[in-house]
mmCIF file of C-alpha atoms in Angstrom:
data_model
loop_
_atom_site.group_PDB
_atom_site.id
_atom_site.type_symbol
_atom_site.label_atom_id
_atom_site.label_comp_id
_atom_site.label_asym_id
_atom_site.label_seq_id
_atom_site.Cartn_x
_atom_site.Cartn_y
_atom_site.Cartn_z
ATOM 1 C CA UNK M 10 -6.489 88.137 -76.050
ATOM 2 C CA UNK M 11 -8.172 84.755 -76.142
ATOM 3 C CA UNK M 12 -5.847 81.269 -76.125
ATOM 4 C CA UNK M 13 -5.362 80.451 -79.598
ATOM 5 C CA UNK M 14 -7.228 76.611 -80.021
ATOM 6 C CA UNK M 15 -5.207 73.410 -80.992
ATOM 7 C CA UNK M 16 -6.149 70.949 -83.275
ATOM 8 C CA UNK M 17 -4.745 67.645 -83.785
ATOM 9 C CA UNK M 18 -5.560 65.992 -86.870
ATOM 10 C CA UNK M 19 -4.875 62.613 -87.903
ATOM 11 C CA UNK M 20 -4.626 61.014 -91.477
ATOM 12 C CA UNK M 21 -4.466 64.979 -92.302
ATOM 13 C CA UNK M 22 -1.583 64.113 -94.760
ATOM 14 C CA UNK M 23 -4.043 63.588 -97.854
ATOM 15 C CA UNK M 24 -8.126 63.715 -98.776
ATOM 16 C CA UNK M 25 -10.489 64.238 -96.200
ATOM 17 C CA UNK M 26 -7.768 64.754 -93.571
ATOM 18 C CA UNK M 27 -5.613 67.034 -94.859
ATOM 19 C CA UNK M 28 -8.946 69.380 -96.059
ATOM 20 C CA UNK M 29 -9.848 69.260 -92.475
ATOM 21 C CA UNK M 30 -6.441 70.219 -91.441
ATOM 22 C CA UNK M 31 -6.191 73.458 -93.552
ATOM 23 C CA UNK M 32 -9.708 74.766 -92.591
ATOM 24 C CA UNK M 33 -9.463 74.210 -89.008
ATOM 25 C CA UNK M 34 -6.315 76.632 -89.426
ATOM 26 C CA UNK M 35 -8.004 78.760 -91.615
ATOM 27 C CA UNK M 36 -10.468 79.303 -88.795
ATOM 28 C CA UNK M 37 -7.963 80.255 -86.064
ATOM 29 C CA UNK M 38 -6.400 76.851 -84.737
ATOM 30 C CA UNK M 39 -2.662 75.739 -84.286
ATOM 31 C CA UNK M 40 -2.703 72.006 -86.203
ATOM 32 C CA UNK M 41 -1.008 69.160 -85.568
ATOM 33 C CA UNK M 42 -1.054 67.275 -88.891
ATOM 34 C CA UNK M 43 -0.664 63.724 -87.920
ATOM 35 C CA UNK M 44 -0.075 61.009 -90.536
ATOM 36 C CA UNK M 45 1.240 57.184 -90.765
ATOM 37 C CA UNK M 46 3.358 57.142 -93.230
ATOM 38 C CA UNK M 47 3.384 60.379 -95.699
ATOM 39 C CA UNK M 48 5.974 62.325 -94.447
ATOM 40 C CA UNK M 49 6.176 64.902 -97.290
ATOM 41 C CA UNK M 50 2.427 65.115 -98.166
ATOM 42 C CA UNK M 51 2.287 66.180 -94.457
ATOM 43 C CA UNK M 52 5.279 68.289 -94.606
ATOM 44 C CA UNK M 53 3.353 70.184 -97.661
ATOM 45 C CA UNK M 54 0.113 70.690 -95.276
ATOM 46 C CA UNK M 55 2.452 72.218 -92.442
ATOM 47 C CA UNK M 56 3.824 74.583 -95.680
ATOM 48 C CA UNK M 57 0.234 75.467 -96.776
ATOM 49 C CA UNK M 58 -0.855 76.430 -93.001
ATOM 50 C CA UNK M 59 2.207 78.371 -92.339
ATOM 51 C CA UNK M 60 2.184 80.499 -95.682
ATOM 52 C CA UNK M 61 -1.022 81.731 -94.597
ATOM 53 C CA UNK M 62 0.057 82.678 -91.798
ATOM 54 C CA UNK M 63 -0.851 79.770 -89.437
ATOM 55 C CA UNK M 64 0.760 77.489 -87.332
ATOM 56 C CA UNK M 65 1.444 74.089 -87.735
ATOM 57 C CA UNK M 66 3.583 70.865 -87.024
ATOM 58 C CA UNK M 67 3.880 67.070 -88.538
ATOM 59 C CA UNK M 68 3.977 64.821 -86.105
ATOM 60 C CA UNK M 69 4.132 61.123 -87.931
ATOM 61 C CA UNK M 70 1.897 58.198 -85.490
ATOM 62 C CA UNK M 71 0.184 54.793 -86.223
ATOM 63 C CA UNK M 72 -2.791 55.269 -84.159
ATOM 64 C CA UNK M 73 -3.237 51.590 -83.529
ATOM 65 C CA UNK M 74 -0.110 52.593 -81.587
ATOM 66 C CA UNK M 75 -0.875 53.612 -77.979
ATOM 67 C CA UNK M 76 2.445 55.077 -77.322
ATOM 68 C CA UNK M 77 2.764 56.526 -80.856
ATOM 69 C CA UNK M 78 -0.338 58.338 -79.827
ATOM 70 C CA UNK M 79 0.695 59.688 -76.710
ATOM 71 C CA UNK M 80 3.893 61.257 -78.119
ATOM 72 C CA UNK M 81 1.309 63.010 -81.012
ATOM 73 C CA UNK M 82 -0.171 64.432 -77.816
ATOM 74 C CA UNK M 83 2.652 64.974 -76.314
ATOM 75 C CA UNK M 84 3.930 67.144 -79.519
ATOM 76 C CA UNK M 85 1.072 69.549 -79.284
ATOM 77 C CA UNK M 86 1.621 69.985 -75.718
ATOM 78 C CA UNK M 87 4.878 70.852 -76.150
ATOM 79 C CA UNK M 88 4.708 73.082 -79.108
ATOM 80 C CA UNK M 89 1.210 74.617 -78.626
ATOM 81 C CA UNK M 90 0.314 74.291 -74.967
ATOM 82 C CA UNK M 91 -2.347 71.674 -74.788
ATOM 83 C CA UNK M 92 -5.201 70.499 -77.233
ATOM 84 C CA UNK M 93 -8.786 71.267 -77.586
ATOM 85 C CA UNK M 94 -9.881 70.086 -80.749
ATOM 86 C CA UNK M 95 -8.928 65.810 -81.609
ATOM 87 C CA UNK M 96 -10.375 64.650 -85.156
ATOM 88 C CA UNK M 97 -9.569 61.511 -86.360
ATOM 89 C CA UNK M 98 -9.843 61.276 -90.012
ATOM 90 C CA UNK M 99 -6.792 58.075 -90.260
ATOM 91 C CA UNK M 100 -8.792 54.839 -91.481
ATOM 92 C CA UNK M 101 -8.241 52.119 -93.959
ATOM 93 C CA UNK M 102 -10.906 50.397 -96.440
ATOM 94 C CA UNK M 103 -10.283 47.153 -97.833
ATOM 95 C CA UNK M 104 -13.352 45.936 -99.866
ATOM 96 C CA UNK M 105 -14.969 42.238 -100.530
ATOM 97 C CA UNK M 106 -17.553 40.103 -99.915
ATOM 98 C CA UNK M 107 -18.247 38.257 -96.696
ATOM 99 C CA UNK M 108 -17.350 35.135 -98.480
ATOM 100 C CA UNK M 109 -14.176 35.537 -100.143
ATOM 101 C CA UNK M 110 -12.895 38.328 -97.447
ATOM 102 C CA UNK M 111 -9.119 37.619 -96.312
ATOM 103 C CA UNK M 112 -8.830 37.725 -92.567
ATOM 104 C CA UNK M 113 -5.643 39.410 -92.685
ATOM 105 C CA UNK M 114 -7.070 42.151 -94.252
ATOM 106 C CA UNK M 115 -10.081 42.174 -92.109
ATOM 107 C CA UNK M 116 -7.603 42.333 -89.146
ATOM 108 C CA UNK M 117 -5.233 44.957 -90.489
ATOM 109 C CA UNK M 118 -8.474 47.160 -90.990
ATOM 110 C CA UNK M 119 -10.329 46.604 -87.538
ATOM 111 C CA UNK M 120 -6.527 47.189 -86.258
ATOM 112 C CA UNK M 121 -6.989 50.832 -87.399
ATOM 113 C CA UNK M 122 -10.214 51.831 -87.971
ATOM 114 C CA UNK M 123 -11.599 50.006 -84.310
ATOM 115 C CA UNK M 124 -8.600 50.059 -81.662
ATOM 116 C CA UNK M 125 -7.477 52.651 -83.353
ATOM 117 C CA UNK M 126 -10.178 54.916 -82.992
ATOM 118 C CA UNK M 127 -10.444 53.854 -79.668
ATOM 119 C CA UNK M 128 -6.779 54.410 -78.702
ATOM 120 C CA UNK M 129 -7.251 58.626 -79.923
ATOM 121 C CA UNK M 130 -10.319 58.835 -78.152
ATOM 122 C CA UNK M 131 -8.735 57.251 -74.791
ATOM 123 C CA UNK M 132 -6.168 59.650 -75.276
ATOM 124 C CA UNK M 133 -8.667 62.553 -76.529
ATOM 125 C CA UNK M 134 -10.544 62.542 -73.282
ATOM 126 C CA UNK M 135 -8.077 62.715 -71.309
ATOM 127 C CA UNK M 136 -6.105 65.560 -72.457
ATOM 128 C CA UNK M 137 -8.573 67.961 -73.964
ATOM 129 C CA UNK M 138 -9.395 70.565 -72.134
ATOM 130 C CA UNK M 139 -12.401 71.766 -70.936
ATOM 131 C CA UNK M 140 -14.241 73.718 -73.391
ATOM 132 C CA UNK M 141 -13.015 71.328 -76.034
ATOM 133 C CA UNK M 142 -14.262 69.365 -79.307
ATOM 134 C CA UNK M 143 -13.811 65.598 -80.307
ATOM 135 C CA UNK M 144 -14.711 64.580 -83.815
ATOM 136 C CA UNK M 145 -14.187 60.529 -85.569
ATOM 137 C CA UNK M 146 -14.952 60.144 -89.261
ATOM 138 C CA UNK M 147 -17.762 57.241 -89.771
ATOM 139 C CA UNK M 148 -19.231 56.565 -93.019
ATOM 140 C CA UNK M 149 -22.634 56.985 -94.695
ATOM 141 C CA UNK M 150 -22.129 53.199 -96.104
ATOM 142 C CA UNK M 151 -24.054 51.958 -92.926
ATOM 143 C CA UNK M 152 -27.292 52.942 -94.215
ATOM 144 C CA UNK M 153 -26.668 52.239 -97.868
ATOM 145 C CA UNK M 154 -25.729 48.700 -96.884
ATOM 146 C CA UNK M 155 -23.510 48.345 -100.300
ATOM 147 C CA UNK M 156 -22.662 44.351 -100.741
ATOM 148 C CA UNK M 157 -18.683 44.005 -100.671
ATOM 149 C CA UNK M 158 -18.414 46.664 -97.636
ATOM 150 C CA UNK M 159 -19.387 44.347 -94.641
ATOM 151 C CA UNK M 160 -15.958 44.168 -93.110
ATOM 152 C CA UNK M 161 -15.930 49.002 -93.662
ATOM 153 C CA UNK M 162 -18.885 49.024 -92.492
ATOM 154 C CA UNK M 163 -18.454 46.985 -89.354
ATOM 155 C CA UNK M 164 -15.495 48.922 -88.023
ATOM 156 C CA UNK M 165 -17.556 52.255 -88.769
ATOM 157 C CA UNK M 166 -20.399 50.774 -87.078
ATOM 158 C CA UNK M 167 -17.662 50.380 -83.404
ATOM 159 C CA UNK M 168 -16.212 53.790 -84.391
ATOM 160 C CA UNK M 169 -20.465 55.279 -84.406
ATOM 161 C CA UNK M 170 -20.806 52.924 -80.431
ATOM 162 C CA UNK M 171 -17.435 54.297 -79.111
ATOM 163 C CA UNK M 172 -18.285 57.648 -80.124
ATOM 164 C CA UNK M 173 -21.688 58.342 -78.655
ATOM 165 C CA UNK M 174 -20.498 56.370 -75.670
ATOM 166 C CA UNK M 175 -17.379 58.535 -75.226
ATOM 167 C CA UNK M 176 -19.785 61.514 -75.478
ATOM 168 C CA UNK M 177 -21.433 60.444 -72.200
ATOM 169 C CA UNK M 178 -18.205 59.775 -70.576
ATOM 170 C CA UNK M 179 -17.183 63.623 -70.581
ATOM 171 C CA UNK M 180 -19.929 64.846 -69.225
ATOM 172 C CA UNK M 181 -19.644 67.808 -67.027
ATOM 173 C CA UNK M 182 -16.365 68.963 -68.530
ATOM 174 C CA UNK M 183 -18.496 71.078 -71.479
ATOM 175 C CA UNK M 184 -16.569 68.762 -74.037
ATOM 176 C CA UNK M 185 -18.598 67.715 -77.390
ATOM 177 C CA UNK M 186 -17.796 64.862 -78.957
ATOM 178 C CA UNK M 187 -20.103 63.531 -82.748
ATOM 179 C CA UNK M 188 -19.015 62.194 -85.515
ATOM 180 C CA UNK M 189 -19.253 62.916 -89.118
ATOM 181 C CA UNK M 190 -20.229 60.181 -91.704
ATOM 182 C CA UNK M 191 -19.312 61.485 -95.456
ATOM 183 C CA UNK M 192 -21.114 59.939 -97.877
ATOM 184 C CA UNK M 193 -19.381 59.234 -101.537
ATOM 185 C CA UNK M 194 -16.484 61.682 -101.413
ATOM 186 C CA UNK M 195 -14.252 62.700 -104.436
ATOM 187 C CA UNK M 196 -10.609 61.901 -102.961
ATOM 188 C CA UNK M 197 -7.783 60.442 -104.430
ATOM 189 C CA UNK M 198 -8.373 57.268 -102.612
ATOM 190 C CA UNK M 199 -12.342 56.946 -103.553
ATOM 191 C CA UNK M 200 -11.853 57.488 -107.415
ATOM 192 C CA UNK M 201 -8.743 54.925 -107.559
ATOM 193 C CA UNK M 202 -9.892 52.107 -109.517
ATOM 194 C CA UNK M 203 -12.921 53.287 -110.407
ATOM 195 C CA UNK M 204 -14.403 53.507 -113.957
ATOM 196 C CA UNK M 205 -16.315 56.738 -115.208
ATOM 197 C CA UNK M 206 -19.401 55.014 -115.460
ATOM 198 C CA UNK M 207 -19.387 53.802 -111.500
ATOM 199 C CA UNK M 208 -18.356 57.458 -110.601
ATOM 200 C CA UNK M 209 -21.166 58.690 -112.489
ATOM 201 C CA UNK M 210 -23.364 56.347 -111.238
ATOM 202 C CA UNK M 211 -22.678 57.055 -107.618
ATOM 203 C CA UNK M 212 -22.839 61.359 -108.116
ATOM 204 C CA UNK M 213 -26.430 60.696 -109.298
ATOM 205 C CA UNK M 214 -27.313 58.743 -106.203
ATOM 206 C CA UNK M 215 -27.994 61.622 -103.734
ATOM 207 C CA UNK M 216 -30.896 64.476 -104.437
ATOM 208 C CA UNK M 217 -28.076 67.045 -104.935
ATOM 209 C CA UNK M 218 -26.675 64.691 -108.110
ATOM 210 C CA UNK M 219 -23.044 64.988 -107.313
ATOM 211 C CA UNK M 220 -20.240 63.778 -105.285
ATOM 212 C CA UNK M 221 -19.017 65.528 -101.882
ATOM 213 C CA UNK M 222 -15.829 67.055 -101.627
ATOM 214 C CA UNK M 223 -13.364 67.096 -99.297
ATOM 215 C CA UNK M 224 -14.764 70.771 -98.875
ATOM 216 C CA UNK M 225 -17.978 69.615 -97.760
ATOM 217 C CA UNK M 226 -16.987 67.178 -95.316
ATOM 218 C CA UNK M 227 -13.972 69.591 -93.502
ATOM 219 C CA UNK M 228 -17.007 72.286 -93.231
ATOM 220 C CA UNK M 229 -19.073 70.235 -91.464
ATOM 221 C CA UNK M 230 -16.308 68.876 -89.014
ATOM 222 C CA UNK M 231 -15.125 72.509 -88.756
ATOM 223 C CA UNK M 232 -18.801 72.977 -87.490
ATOM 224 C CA UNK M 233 -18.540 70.831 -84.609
ATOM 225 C CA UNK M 234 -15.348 71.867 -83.988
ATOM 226 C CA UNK M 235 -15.858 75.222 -83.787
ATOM 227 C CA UNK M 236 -17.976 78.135 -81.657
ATOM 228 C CA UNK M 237 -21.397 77.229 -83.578
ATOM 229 C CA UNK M 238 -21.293 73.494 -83.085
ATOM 230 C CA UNK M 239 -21.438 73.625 -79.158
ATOM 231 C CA UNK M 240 -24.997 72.054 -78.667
ATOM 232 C CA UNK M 241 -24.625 69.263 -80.883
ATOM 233 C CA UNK M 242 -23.527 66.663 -78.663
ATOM 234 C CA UNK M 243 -23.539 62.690 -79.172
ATOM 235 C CA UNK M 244 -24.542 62.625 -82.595
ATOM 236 C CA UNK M 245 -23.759 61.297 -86.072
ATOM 237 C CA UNK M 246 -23.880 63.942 -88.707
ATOM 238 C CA UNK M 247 -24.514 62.087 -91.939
ATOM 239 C CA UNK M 248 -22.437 64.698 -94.646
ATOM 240 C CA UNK M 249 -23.597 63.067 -97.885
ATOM 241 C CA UNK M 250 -25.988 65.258 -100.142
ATOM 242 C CA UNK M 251 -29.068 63.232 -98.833
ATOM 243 C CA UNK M 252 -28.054 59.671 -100.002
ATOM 244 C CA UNK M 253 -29.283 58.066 -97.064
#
């Protein structure tokens, strides 16, 4: 009997995250659900994944925090037996325009989305085994170039650079590591605030004339995750209908 694969997920408590949490399980994997600060929106993923049968665990981390990450690491370790599969799906967005932006903000984001991202994939390559998958969430807002998303899109643009340079770094230990770059996605978090003519406006924008789902983009990841992703190596996967 082959070793069962282990997953660890972050910002899997809601959207994106949690989607790719449930089908990675529903393909075979053990899941570490890791989230910042949602303890019972995670608690309900671990539910989901063990009613059908699967096997997971909540393990809460800021992954800005080095040692927070280590001990989410740790966690699957301990309850799985190691980890072959890292996807980080935690980020923040915090919109304006270049002249009006607050530098907190712009800190507080780059904190997550940039050392963040770096801090799982430090830890990523060095404890996946061989054999294994890494997978960071960019966005598809780098080629659309939207005014008000400078400060997004710069800390997508580092998470794209750290990625494909990561993917160089494992070589020889038949590791993968891409990421995926959703375009307009119908989560909680995208729809908040915005008016029916915007959302409208933006399903329209790619040739399929609708939004993605949360669906769409865990599919994909699943992909390079799984046994039919293996030769796609150092690449961004843009998973938005053909916006860009």
């Amino acid at each position: 009997m082959s070793q069962q694969r282990v997953a660890v997920v972050t910002g899997a408590s809601r959207g994106i995250g949690r989607q790719i949490a449930l089908t990675l399980a529903s393909r075979g994997s053990a899941v570490v659900v890791g989230y910042a600060g949602r303890e019972d929106a995670a608690a309900q993923v671990v539910r989901e994944v063990t009613e059908a049968g699967g096997r997971a665990v909540a393990v809460q981390a800021d992954i800005a925090d080095e040692k927070a990450v280590a001990a989410l690491f740790d966690a699957a370790e301990a309850e799985f037996g190691g980890v072959d599969v890292v996807v980080n799906s935690a980020g923040r967005m915090v919109l304006g325009p270049i002249a009006e932006f607050d530098l907190d903000d712009l800190d507080s984001m780059h904190r997550t989305n940039i050392r963040g991202t770096f801090v799982v994939l430090r830890e990523a390559v060095r404890r996946v085994r061989d054999g294994g998958a890494v997978v960071t969430l960019s966005t598809s807002i780098l080629g659309l170039q939207f005014p008000a998303y400078a400060a997004y899109a710069a800390s997508k643009g580092a998470v794209e650079a750290m990625t494909l340079i990561a993917a160089r770094e494992v070589r020889g230990r038949d590791i993968t590591v891409n990421t995926v770059a959703p375009g307009p996605t119908a989560t909680e978090l995208f729809l908040e605030g915005k008016d029916e003519a915007t959302v409208e406006r933006l399903a329209k924008t790619p040739p399929l004339e609708r939004l993605g789902t949360p669906q769409d983009i865990a599919g994909a990841v699943a992909f390079l995750a799984g046994p039919d992703g293996r030769w796609v190596n150092g690449q961004v996967l843009r998973v938005n209908g053909g916006i860009v």
